XYZ file of C-alpha atoms in Angstrom:
343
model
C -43.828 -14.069 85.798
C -45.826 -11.193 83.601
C -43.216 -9.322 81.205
C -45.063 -6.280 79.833
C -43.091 -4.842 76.829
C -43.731 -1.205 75.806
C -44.015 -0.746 72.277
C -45.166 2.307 70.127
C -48.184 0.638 68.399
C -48.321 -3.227 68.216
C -49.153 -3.426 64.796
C -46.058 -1.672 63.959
C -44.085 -4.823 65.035
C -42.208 -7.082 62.889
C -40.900 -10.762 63.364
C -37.114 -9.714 62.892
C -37.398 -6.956 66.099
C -35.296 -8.074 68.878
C -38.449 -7.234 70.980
C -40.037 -9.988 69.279
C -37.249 -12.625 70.219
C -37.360 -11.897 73.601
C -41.072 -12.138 73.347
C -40.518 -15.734 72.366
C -37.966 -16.705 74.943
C -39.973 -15.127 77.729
C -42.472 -17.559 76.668
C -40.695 -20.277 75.879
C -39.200 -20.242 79.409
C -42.702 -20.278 80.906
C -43.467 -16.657 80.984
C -46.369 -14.795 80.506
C -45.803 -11.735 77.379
C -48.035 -8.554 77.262
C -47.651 -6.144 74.869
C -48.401 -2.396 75.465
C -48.760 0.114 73.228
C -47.920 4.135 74.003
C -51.676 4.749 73.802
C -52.869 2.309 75.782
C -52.571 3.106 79.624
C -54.925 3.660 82.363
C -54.063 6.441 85.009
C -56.698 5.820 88.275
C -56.994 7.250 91.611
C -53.976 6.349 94.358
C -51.542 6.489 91.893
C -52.866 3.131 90.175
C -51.664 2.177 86.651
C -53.929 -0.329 84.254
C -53.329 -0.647 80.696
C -55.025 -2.050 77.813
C -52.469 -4.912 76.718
C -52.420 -7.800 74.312
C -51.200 -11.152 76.650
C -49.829 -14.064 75.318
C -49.767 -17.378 77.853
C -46.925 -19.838 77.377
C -47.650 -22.303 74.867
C -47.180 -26.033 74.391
C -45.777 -25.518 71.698
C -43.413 -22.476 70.670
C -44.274 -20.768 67.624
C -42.533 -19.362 64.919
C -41.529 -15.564 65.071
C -44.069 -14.875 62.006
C -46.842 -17.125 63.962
C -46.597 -15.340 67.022
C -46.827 -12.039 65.496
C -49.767 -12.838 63.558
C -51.481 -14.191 67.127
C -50.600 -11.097 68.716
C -51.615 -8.557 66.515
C -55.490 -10.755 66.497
C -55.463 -10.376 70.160
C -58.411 -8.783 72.312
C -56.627 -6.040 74.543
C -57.208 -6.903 78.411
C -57.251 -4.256 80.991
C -54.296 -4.939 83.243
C -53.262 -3.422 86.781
C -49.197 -2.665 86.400
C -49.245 -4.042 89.706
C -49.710 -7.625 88.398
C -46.999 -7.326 86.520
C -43.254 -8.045 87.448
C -41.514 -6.731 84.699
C -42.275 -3.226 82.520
C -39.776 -3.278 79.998
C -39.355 -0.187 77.729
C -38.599 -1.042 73.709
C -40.511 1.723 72.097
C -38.477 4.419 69.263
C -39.525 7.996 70.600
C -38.755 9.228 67.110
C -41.030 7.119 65.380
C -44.387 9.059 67.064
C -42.491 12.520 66.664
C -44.500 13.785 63.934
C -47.848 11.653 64.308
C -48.388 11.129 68.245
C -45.821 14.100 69.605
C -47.451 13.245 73.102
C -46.697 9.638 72.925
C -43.196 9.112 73.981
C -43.329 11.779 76.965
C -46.478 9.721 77.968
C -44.902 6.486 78.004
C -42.129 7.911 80.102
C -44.467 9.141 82.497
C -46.882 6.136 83.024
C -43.461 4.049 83.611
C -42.594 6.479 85.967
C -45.462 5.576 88.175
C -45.508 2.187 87.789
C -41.882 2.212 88.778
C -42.783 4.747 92.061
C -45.564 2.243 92.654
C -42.606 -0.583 93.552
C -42.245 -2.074 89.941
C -39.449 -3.016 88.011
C -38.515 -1.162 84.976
C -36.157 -1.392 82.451
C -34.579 0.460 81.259
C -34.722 3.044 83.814
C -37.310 5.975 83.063
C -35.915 8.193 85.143
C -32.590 8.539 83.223
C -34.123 7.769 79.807
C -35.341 11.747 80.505
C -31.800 12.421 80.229
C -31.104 9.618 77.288
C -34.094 10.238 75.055
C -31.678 11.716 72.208
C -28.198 11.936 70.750
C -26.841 14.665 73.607
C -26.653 11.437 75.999
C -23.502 10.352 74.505
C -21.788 13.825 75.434
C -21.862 12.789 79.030
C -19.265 10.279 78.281
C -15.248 10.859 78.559
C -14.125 12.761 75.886
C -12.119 10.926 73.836
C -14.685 8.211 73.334
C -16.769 10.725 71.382
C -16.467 12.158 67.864
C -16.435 15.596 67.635
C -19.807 17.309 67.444
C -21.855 20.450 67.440
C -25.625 20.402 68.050
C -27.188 23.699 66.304
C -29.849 24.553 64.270
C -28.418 27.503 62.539
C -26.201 26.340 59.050
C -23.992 29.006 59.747
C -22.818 27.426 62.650
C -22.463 24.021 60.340
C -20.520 25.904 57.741
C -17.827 27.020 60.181
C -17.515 23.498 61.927
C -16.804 21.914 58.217
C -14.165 24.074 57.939
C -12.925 23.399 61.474
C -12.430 19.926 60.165
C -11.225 20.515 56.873
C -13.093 17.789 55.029
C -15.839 16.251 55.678
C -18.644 15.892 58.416
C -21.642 14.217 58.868
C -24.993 15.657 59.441
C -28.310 13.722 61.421
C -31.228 14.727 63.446
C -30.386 14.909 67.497
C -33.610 12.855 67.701
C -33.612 10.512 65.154
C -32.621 6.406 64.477
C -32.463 4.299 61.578
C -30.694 6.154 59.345
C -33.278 8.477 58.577
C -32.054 11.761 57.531
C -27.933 11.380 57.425
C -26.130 12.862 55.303
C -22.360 13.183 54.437
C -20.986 17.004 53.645
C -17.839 17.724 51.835
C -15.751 20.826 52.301
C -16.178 21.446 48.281
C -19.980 20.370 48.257
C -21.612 22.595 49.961
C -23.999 24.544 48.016
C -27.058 22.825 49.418
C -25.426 22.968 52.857
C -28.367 25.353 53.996
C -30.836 23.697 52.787
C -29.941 20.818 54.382
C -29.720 21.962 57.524
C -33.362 23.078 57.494
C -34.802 20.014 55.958
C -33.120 18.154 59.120
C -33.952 21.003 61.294
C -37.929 20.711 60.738
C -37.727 17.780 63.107
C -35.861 19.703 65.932
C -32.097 19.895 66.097
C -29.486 19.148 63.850
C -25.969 17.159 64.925
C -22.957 17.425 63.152
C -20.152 15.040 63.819
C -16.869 14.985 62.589
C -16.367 12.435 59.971
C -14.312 8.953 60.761
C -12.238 7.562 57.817
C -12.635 4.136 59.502
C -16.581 4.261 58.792
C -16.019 2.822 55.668
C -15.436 -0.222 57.355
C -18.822 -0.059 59.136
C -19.837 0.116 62.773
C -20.380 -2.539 65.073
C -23.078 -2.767 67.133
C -21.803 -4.262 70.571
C -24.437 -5.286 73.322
C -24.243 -4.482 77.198
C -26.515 -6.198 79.724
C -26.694 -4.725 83.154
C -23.238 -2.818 82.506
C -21.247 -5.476 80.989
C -20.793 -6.648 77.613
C -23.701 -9.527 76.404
C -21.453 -12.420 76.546
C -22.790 -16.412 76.066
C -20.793 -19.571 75.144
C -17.652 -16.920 75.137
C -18.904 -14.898 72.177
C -20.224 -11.492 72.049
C -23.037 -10.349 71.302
C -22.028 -7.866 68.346
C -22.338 -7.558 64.784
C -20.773 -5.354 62.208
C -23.295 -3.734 59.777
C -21.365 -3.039 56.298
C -23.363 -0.242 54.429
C -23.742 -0.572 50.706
C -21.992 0.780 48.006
C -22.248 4.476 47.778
C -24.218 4.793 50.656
C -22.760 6.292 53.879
C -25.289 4.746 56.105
C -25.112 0.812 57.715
C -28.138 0.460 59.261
C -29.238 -3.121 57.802
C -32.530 -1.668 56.717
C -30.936 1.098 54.861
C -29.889 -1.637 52.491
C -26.512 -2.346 55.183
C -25.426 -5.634 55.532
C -24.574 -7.898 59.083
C -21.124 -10.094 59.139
C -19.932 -11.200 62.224
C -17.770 -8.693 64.354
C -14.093 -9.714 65.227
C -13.780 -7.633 69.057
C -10.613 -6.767 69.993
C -8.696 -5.720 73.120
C -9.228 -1.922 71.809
C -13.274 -2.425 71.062
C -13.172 -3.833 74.432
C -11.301 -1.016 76.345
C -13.419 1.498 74.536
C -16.277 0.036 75.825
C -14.841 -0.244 79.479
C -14.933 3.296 79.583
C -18.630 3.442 79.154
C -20.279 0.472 81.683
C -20.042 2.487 84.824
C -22.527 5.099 83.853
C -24.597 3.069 81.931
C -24.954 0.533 85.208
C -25.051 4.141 87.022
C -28.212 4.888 85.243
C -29.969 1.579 85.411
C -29.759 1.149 81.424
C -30.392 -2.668 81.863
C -29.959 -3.361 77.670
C -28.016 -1.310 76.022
C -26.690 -1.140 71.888
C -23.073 0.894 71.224
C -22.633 1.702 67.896
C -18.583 1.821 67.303
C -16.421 2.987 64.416
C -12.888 3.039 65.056
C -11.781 4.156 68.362
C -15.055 5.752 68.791
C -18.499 5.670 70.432
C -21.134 7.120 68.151
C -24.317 6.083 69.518
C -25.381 4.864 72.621
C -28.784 3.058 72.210
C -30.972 3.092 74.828
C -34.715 2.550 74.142
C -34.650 0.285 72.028
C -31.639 -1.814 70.527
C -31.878 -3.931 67.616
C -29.867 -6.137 65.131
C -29.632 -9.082 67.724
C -31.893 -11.518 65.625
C -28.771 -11.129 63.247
C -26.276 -11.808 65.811
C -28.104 -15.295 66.703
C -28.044 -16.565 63.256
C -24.179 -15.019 62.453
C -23.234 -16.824 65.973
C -24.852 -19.691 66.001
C -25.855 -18.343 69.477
C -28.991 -17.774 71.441
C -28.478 -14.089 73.499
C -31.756 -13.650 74.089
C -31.814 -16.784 76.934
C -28.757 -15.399 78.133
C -30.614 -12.137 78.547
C -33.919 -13.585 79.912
C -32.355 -15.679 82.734
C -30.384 -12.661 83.710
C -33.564 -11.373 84.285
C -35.124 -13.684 86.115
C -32.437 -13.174 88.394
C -32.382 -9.825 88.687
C -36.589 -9.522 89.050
C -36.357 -12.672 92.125
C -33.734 -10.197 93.631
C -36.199 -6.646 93.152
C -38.841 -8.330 94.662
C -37.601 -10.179 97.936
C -40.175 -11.444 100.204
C -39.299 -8.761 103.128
C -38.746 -6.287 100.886
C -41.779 -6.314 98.137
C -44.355 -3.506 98.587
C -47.559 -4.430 100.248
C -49.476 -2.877 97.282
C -48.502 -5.169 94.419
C -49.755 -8.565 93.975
């Protein structure tokens, strides 16, 4: 089958993304890959959907991660019709094209729309990634899996929900991933509070969440798949990301580092309390950033970090993930039940 993965700008790929890995399983398991940037479709009459994508056949022989990036990113783009294509899969970072491309993400979201109106199958779900596209998704979850937070963009507001907590908080952009633009405010540290504020308030609107003492630990990042935790060769797929010293952040590119996550009953009951909406919503792969006894991310567009998990496992998630798939796309598209007008 044709697995068409929607990226922000292919030559803003790397060989660690997890896009990339399932990239190479897809192929090695006889698949054909197409790569789609945010730029790059074709709206024609009838509802139709084309897009300029870079395709990579199945080889004979698999290449390395570095290899196949290298091939791709030399590729000719080829006008395809969406209708060609079994799978649309959505992996592109809406806040990377906020400042550049501020059209791009609400584009992509559209064209999937269509393509998924048309009778394809998309993942994850456009429809609800309307209502997932930033940080106020999470608030839709029970209560007590949630830190406590205000969403503002006034630092008065800030000021008085410090002192509501007594200590400390942490500030980030609503919109925002990577670790870009967090910041950790003390009750007796706050002369620059305002300014702050504003400096993460140019890019829209500022969270504050209350502060976790078990951060220091880390987070983990735990996979679901479909609604259920990413499980192969009774593992799962998780990893805890250890920030460095004197840095509050552990994203692994913010200088955090990835050990292998012990999961316990508790990590697993906290997540329990999550699946149904997430399977609700059609959020086919899914990243949950935990600390503690709390939820303080969900990840929806795209979900990284599980090249690391592979090589602290010893385990191969992405085949788990890409067989699921194959499943799941044989199932969409039943003979009596797939639309006349794709091929």
């Amino acid at each position: 089958m044709k697995i068409a993965f929607l990226i922000n700008q292919t030559h803003k790929e790397e060989e660690k993304f997890t896009t990339t890995i399932l990239a190479l399983k897809a192929l090695e398991r006889g698949h054909t890959v197409l790569y789609i940037g945010l730029a790059d479709f074709v709206y024609k009459d009838e509802q139709r959907v084309m897009a300029h994508c870079r395709l990579m056949e199945p080889p004979e022989t698999l290449p390395t991660a570095a290899r196949f990036m290298k091939t791709l990113k030399a590729k000719e783009k080829e006008l395809v019709d969406m209708a060609d294509v079994e799978v649309l899969w959505l992996r592109f970072d809406p806040t990377l094209d906020m400042i550049g491309r501020p059209w791009a993400s609400a584009a992509g979201i559209q064209f999937s729309q269509l393509v998924k109106r048309n009778g394809g199958f998309v993942i994850n779900d456009p429809d609800n990634l309307i209502e997932a596209n930033n940080k106020l998704y999470l608030q839709n979850f029970p209560k007590a899996i949630r830190p406590k937070t205000l969403v503002t963009r006034n630092h008065e507001d800030v000021t008085a929900f410090l002192k509501e907590q007594g200590d400390k908080i942490i500030l980030k952009p609503l919109k925002g991933s990577g670790g870009k633009n967090v910041f950790m405010i003390k009750s007796g540290e706050t002369q620059n509070l305002k300014q702050t504020v504003e400096a993460i308030a140019r890019d829209g609107y500022v969270m504050a969440q209350e502060y976790l003492p078990d951060a220091v630990k880390g987070d983990i990042r735990f996979f679901l798949l479909n609604g259920a935790p990413l499980m192969a060769e009774g593992k799962y797929a998780a990893v805890r990301r250890v920030q460095s010293a004197d840095e509050i952040r552990s994203n692994i590119h913010q200088g955090g580092s990835a050990q292998e996550a012990e999961i316990t009953d508790d990590i697993l009951k906290l997540v329990k309390k999550v699946t149904k909406k997430l399977k609700d919503d059609n959020m086919y792969l899914v990243g949950l950033d935990i600390v503690g006894d709390k939820i303080m991310e969900i990840n929806v567009f795209s979900p990284g970090a599980l090249m690391h998990i592979n090589q602290l496992t010893g385990i191969d998630f992405t085949e788990t993930i890409i067989i699921d798939l194959e499943k799941r796309v044989k199932a969409f598209y039943k003979p009596t039940s797939r639309p006349q007008s794709r091929r």
